[in-house]
XYZ file of C-alpha atoms in Angstrom:
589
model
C 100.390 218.906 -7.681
C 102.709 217.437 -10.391
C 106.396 220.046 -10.042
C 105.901 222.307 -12.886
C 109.883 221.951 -13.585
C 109.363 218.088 -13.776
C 106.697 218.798 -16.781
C 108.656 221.280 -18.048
C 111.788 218.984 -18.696
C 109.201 216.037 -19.942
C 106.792 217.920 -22.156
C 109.101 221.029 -23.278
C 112.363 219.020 -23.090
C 114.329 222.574 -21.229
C 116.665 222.039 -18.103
C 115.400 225.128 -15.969
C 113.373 227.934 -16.729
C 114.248 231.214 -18.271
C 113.767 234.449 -16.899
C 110.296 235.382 -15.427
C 108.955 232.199 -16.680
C 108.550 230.468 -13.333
C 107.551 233.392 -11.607
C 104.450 234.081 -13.997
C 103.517 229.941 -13.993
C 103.701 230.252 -10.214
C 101.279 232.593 -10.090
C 98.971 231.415 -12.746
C 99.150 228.294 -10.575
C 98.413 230.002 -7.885
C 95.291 231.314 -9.626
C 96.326 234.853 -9.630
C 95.916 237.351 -12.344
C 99.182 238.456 -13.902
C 100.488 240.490 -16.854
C 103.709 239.393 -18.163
C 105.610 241.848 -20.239
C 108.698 239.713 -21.805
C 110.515 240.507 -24.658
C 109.754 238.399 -27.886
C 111.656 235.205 -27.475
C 111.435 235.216 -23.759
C 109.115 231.888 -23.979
C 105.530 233.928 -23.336
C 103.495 230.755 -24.548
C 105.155 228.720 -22.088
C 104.375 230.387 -19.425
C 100.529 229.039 -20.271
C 101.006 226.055 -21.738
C 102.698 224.494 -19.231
C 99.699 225.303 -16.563
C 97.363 224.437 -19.681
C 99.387 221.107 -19.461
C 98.812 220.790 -15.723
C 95.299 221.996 -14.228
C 92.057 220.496 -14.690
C 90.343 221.687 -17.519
C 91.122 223.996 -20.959
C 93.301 227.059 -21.085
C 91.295 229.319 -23.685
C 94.185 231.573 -25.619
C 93.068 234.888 -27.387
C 95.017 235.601 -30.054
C 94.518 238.045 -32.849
C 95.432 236.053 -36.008
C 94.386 233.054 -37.752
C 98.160 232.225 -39.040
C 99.368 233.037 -35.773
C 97.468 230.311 -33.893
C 98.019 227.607 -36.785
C 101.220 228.109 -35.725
C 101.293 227.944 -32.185
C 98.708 224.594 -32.487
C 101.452 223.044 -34.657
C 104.033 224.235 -31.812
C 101.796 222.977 -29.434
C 100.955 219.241 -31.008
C 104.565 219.102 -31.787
C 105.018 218.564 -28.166
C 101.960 216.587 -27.281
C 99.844 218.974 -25.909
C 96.045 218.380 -27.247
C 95.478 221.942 -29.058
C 92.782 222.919 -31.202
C 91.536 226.206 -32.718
C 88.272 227.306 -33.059
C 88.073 230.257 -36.524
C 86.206 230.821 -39.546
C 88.477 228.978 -41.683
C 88.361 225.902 -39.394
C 86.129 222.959 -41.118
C 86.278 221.098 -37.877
C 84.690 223.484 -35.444
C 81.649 221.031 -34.297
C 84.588 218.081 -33.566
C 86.999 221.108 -31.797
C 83.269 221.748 -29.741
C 82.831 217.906 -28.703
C 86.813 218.191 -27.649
C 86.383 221.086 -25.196
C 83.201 219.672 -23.694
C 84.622 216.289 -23.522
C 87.560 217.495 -21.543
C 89.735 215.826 -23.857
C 91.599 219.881 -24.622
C 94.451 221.540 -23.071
C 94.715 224.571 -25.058
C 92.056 226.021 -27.470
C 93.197 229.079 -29.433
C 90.438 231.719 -30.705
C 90.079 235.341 -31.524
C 89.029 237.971 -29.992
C 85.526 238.780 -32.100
C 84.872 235.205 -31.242
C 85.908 235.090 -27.870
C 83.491 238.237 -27.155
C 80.123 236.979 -28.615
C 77.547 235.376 -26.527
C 77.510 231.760 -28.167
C 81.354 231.188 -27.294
C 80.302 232.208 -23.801
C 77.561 229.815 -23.522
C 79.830 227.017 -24.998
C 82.402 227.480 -22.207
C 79.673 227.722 -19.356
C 79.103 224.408 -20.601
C 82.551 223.016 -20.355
C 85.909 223.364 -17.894
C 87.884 226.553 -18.413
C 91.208 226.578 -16.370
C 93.042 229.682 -17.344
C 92.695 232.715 -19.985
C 95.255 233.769 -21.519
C 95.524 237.294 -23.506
C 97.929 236.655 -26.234
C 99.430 240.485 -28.058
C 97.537 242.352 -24.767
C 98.807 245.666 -26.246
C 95.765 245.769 -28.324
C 93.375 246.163 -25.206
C 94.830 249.774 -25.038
C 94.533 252.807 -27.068
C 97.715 253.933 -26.128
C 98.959 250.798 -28.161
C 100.610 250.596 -31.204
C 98.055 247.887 -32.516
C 94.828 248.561 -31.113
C 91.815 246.474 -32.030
C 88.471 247.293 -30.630
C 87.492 243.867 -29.780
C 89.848 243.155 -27.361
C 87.942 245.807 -25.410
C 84.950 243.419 -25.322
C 86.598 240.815 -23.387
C 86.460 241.725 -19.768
C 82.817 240.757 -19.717
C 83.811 237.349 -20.715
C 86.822 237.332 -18.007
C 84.373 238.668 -15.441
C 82.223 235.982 -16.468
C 84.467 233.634 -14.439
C 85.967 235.019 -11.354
C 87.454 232.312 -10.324
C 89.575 231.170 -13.395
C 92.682 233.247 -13.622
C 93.951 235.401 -16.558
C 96.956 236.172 -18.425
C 97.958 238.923 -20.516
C 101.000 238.834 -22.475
C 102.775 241.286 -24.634
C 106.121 242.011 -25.608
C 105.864 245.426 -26.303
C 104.103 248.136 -23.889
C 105.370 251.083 -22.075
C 104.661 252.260 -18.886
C 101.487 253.810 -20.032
C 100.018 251.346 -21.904
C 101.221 248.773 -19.250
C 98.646 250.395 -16.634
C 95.934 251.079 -19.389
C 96.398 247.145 -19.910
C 95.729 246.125 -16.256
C 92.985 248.697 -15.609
C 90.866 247.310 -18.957
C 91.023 243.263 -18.312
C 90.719 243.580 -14.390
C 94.373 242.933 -13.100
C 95.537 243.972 -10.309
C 98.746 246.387 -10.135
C 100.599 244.211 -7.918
C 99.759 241.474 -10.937
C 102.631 243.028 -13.257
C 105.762 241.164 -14.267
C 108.318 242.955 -16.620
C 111.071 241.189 -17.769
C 112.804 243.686 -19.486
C 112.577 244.373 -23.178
C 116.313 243.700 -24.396
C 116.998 241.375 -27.043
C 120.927 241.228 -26.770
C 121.049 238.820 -29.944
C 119.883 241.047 -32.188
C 122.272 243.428 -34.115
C 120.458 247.024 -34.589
C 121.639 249.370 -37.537
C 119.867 252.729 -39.211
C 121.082 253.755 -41.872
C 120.065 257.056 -44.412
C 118.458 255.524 -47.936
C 120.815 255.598 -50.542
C 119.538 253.118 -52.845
C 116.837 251.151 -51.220
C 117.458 248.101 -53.228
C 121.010 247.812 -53.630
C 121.421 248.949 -49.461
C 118.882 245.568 -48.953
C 120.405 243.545 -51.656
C 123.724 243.329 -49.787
C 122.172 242.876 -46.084
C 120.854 239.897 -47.682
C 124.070 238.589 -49.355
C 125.869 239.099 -45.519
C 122.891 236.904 -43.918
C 121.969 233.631 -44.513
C 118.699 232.626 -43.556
C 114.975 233.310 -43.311
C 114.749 237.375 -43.455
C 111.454 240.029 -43.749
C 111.853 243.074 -45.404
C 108.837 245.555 -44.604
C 107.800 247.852 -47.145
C 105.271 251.217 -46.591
C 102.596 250.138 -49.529
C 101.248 247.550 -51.609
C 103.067 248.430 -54.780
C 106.444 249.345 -53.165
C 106.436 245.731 -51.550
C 105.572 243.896 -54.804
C 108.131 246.129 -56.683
C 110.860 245.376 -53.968
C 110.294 241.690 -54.270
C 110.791 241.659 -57.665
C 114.298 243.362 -57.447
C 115.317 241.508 -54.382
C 114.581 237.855 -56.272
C 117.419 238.805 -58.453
C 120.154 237.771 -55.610
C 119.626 234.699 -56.376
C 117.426 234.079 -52.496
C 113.907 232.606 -52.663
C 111.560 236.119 -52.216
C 107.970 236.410 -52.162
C 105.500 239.422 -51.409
C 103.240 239.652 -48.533
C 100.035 241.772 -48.588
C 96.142 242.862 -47.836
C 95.666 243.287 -51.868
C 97.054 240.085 -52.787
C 94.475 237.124 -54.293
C 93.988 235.385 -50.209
C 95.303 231.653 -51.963
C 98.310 233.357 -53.125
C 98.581 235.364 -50.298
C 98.172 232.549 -47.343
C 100.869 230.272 -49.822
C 103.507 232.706 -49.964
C 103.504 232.651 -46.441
C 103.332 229.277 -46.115
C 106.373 229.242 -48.104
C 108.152 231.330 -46.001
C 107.285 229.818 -42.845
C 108.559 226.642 -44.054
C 112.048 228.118 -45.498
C 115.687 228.107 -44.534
C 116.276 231.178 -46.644
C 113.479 233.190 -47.655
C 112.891 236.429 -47.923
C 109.598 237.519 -47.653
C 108.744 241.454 -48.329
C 105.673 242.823 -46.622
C 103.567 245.639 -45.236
C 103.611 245.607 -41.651
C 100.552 243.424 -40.896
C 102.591 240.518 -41.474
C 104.659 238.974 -39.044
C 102.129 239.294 -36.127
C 100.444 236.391 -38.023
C 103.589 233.937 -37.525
C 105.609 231.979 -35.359
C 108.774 231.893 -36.501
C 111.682 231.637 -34.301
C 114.864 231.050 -37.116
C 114.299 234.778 -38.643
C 118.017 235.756 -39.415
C 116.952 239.456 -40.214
C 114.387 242.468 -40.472
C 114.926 245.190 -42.952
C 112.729 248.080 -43.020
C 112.918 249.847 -46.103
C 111.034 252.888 -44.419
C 110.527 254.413 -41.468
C 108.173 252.409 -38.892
C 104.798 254.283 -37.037
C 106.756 254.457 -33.449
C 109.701 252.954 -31.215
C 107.029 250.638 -30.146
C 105.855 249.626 -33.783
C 109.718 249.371 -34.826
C 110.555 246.924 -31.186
C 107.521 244.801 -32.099
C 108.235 244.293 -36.104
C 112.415 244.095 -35.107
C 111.215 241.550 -32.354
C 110.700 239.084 -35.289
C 114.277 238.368 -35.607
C 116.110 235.912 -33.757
C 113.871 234.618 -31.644
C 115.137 230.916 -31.921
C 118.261 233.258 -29.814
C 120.621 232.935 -31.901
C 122.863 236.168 -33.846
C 120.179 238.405 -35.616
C 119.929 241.503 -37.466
C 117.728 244.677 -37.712
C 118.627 246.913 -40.165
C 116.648 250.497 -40.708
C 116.757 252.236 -43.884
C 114.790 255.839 -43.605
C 114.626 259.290 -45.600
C 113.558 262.392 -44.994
C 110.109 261.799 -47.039
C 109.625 259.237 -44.259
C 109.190 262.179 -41.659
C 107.229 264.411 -43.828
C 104.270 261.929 -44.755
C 104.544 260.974 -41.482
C 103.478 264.688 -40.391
C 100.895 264.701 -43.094
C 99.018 261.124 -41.671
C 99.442 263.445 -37.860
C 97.413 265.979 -39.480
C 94.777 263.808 -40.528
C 94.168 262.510 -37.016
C 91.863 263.526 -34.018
C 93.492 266.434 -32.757
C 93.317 264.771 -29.417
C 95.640 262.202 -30.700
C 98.076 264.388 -32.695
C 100.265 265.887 -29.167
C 100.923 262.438 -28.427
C 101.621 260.794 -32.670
C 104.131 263.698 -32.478
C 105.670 262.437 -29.605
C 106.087 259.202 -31.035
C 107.419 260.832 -33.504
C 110.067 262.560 -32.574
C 111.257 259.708 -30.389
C 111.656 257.934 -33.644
C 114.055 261.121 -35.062
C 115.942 261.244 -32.032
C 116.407 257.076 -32.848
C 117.649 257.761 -36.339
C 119.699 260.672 -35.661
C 121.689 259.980 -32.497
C 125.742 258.868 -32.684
C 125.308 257.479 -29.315
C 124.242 253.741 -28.395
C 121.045 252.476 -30.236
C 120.107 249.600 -27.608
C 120.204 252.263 -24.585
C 117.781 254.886 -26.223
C 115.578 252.137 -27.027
C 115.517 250.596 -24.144
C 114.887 254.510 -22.119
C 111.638 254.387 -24.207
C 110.427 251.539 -22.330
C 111.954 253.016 -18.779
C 114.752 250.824 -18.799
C 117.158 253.576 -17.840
C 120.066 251.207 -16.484
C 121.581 250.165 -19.752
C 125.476 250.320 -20.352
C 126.583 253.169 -22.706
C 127.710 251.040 -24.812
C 125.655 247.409 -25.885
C 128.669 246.587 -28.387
C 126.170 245.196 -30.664
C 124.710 248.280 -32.363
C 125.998 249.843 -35.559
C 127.098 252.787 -33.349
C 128.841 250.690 -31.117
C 130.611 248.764 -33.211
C 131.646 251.463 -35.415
C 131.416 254.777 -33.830
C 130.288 257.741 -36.459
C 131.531 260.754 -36.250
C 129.295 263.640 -34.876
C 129.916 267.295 -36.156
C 128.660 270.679 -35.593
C 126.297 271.366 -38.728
C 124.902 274.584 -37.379
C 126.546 277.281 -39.652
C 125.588 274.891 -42.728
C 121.440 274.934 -41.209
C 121.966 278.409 -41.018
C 122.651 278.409 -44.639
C 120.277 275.910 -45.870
C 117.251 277.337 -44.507
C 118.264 280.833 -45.482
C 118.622 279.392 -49.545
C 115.025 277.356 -48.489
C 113.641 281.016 -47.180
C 115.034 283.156 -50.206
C 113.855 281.237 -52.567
C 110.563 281.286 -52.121
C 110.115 277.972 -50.121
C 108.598 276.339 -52.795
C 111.627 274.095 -54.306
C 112.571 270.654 -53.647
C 116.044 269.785 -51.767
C 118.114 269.370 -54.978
C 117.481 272.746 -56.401
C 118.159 274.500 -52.863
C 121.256 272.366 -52.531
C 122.432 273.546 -56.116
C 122.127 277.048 -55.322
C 123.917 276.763 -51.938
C 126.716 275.338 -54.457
C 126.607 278.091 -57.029
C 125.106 275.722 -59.944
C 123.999 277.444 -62.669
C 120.957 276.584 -64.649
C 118.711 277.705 -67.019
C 116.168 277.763 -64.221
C 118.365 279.601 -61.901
C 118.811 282.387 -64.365
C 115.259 282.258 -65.109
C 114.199 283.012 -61.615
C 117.119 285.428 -60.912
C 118.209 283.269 -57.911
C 122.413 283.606 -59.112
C 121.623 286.985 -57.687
C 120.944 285.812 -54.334
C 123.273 286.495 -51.219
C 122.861 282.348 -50.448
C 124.260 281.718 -54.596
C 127.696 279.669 -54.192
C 128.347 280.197 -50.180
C 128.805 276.412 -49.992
C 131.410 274.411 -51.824
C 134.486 272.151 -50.787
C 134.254 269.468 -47.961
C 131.065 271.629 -46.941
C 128.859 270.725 -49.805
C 129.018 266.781 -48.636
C 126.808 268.009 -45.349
C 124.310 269.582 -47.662
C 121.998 266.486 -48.053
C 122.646 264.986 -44.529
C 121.673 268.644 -43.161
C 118.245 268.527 -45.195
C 117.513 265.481 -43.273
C 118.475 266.625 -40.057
C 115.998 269.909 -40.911
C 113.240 267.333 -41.500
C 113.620 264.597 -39.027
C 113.670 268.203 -36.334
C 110.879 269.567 -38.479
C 112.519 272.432 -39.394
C 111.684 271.969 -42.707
C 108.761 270.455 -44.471
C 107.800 269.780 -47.889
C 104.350 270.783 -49.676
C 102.228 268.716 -51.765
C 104.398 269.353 -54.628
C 107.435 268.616 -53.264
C 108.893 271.692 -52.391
C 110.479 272.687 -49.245
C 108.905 275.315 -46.364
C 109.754 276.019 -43.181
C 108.094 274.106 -40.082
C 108.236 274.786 -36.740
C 111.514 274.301 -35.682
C 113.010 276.677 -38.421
C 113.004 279.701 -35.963
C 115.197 278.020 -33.520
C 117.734 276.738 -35.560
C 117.757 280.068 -38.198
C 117.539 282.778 -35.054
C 118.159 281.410 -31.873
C 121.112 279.046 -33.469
C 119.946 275.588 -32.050
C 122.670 273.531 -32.104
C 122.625 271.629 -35.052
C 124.578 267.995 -34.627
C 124.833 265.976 -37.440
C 125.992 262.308 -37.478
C 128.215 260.870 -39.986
C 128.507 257.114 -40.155
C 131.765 255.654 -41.249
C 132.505 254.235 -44.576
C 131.182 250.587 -44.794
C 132.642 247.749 -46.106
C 130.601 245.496 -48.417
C 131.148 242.170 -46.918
C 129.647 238.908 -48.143
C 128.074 236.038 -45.976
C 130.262 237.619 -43.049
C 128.175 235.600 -40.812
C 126.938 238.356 -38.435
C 123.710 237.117 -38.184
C 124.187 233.455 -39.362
C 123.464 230.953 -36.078
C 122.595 228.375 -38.091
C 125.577 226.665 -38.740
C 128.603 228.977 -38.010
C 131.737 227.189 -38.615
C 130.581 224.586 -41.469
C 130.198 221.272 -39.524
C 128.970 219.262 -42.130
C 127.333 216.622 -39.041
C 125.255 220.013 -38.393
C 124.254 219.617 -42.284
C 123.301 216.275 -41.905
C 121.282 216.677 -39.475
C 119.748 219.608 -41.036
C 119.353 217.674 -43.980
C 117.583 214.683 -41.613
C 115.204 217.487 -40.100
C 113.774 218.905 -43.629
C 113.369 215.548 -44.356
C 111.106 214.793 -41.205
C 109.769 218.240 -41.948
C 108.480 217.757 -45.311
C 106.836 214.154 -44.344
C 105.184 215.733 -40.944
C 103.865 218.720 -43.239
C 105.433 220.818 -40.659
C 108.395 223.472 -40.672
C 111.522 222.449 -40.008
C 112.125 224.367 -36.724
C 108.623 222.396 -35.139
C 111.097 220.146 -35.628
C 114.072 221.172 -33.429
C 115.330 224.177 -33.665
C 119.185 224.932 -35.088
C 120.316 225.202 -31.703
C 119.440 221.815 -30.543
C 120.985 220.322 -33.616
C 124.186 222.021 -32.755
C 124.225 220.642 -29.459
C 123.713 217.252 -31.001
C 126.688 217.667 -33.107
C 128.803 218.688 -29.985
C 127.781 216.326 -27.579
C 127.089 213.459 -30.248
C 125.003 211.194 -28.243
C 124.860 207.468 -28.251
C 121.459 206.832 -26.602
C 117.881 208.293 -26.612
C 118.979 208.476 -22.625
C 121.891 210.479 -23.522
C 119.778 212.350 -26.552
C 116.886 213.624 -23.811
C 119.411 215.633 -21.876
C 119.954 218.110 -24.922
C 117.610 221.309 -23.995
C 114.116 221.516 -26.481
C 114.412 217.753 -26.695
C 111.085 216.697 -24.927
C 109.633 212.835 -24.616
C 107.342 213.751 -26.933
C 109.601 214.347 -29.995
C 112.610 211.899 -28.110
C 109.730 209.040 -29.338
C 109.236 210.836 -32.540
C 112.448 212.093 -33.939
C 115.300 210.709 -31.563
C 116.226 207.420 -33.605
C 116.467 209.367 -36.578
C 119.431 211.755 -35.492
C 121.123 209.376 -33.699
C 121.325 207.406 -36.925
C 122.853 210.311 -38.403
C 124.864 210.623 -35.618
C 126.558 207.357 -35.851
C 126.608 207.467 -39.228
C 128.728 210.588 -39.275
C 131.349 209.078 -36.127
């Protein structure tokens, strides 16, 4: 057999493998069934393309959306692997049919409600199949945070034929849903390969809404590039886009209620942008394949740790500097207990796990990266990641208990039955005409906070939430949840975390890989790729990606010898693209 680190140089155009990467080919290879649990970035696909690239027959990829496999066929063909999908929207499924019983595929992409029907079984008993691959295989499981019931229907098909391996990959799945994984497509435990879920390049931050837009506005000014902002409905993510266009970036909205030919061209757009911003409800982003995201912005809080690693995961994954920045409020936590409510109370011990996993993630002063990274069992972290908000900029972390105390006391006297700015004006002794009216200047709680004290009134309400000490009623006022008890008469510590003052900066570069210290050769050739881009009908990074382009302008190379020795320059795009840049290259000397 052909070395798989020969094809990898020749087809892929990379030095050495990353990571897991030859450990999970080796074994697909080897015909063994293996679940691969790398981090987004990590280089999951090539851990089946290349086999798809070297055994006899087609490696069959599930994957759950239609954008998403456009994108990894255009990845795919980019590099001269023969690639074809087979989906609804497809006009050329009889021709993709003649290619896989011809032999004449490597890869064929599909999704899982087609995958799991009887014709596409009889079609592949009719051809070669080399290899399965599960593409997203957190949504076999119920314990995952993006379940889909047909990806139960698949181990029929796998069972189908024994003899051709499989391979589930997923960048996000704890230890429970890891075994839930193995156990429902047939691998064996000894089958699992983690590779750890840190992504050191990106940047995470959480910060309390202030003002949504303006908070957003300026992460966008700081960071150049491609960004997604994720917004919790339809109308807040239309409404969002139209604020965030006035910063002078490209934005477009992203969602389920949007006319489908406006919908599929906005993302379109944004797949094929340097600088972007696209606002969306969570759906999208599993749909694309975009390595040169420079940010994610959440404008509310996510369903889980796992939801928030997967949509965060969409930065950076070209490697280079990226940011995730969290905005959340304490409405976040109560609508989130309302939706627990609603579920099967089977479900609901476990939805409040998640959570309060997510509070402790929002409140805590000590290193983001490590808590994360303890939700997924990765308990050997440093204390410090020195590229977390917290890290870089310690907050301060104060006893708030005597100011709970008094908070829920004013919530309790009062009726619970007013919203968070009347409670916080009678801690503060402000006198209304509705204070007066309801005879609440009277109360014992009536001006007990004032000075440097009243500033911890509004962070203290959102401590009482995110602990569910507090909880507000369908009209907006505030009552007392279960944790009230504990911190009112048993005194629960109550630790609140004050983030230091932040410095607007603008285009500070934090996040900005692209082009870091100005070379204008790294423009050029920029410039050079959107032009190749634009006449291939393909995104600039299919391209090469900004870090190869850097290399070029370090290294400047006079030959397509001396070119092919850059890493992500394969022969494939060497015959394609490599006279171009070296034009550019001499051009520039």
């Amino acid at each position: 057999m052909i070395d798989p680190a020969s094809v990898l140089h020749s087809t892929f155009g990379f030095p050495a493998f990353r990571g897991v990467q030859e450990s999970v080919v080796s074994r697909v290879l080897a015909g063994e069934n293996t679940l691969a649990v790398m981090p987004t970035g990590a280089g999951k696909s090539l851990c089946y393309q290349l086999p798809a690239v070297m055994l006899d027959g087609t490696c069959i990829v599930v994957s759950p959306l239609i954008a998403l496999m456009h994108d990894q066929l255009r990845a795919a063909e980019a590099v001269g692997i023969r690639a074809a999908t087979l989906t609804s929207v497809d006009e050329n499924r009889a021709e993709t049919r003649g290619r896989f019983l011809d032999g004449e595929l490597d890869l064929l992409y599909v999704a899982p409600e087609r995958a799991s029907g009887g014709d596409f079984r009889e079609l592949l008993e009719r051809g070669r199949v080399a290899l399965f691959a599960i593409d997203e295989a957190h949504c076999v499981s119920e314990w995952g945070h993006d379940f889909r019931p047909d990806y139960r229907l698949l181990r029929p098909l796998l069972d189908r034929f024994p003899a051709v391996p499989r391979l589930a990959l997923t960048a996000t799945a704890d230890a429970h849903t890891r075994a839930d994984i193995l156990d429902q497509l047939g691998i064996p435990r000894d089958g699992l390969i983690v590779a750890g879920f840190d992504r050191p390049n990106i940047r995470y931050a959480i910060s309390p809404r202030d003002n949504t837009t303006r908070q957003i506005a300026d992460l966008i000014a700081e960071t150049p590039g491609p960004g997604i902002v994720y917004a919790q409905t339809r109308a807040a993510t239309e409404k969002l886009a139209e604020a965030l266009a006035k910063t002078g970036r490209p934005t477009r909205a992203y969602h389920a209620g949007l006319d489908p030919q406006v919908r599929a061209r906005n993302q379109a757009d944004f797949v094929a942008s340097e600088d972007m911003v696209i606002v969306a409800t969570v759906a999208f982003g599993m749909g694309i394949d975009k390595p040169d995201v420079r940010f994610v912005a959440h404008a509310g809080l996510p369903k889980s740790i796992e939801a928030y690693y997967q949509e965060t995961g969409r930065a950076g994954r070209d490697g280079d500097p990226a940011i995730a920045h969290l905005f959340w409020g304490a409405d976040d936590f109560a609508r989130a207990r309302q939706r627990i409510g609603e579920v099967d109370t089977a479900r609901q011990p476990g939805e409040r796990a998640r959570l309060n996993a997510l509070g402790a993630l929002v409140e805590t002063a000590q290193c983001r990266r490590k808590l994360l990274l303890a939700h997924f069992d990765e308990r050997d972290a440093p204390d410090r990641c020195g590229n977390c908000d917290n890290c870089l900029a310690p907050p301060a972390a104060i006893d708030a208990t005597m100011t709970a105390q008094k908070y829920l006391s004013a919530v309790f006297r009062t009726g619970q039955s007013f919203g968070s700015g009347y409670v916080e004006s009678i801690l503060t002794g402000q006198s209304s005409e509705r204070s007066l009216m309801n005879g609440h200047e009277r109360l014992s709680v009536f001006g007990i906070v004032d000075g440097e004290e009243a500033a911890l009134l509004r962070p203290v309400g959102r401590a009482l939430q995110v602990r569910d000490a507090l909880r507000t009623n369908p009209h907006g006022g505030l009552e007392f949840g279960p944790g009230a008890r504990a911190s009112l008469k048993q005194g629960e510590k109550v630790e609140l975390v004050l983030p230091p003052k932040r410095e607007r900066r603008r285009r500070a570069g934090a996040a900005g890989g692209t082009n870091p210290v100005g070379d204008p050769l790294v423009e050029a050739l920029r410039d050079k790729r959107r032009e190749l881009a634009r006449e291939a009908s393909v995104p600039p990074y299919v391209i090469f990606h900004d870090s190869v382009l850097r290399a070029m302008a370090e290294l400047k190379p006079d030959s397509r010898n001396a070119l092919g020795t850059i890493s992500g320059v394969g022969e494939r795009k060497l015959e394609a693209y490599g006279d171009a840049f070296l034009q550019v290259i001499r051009e520039a000397a």
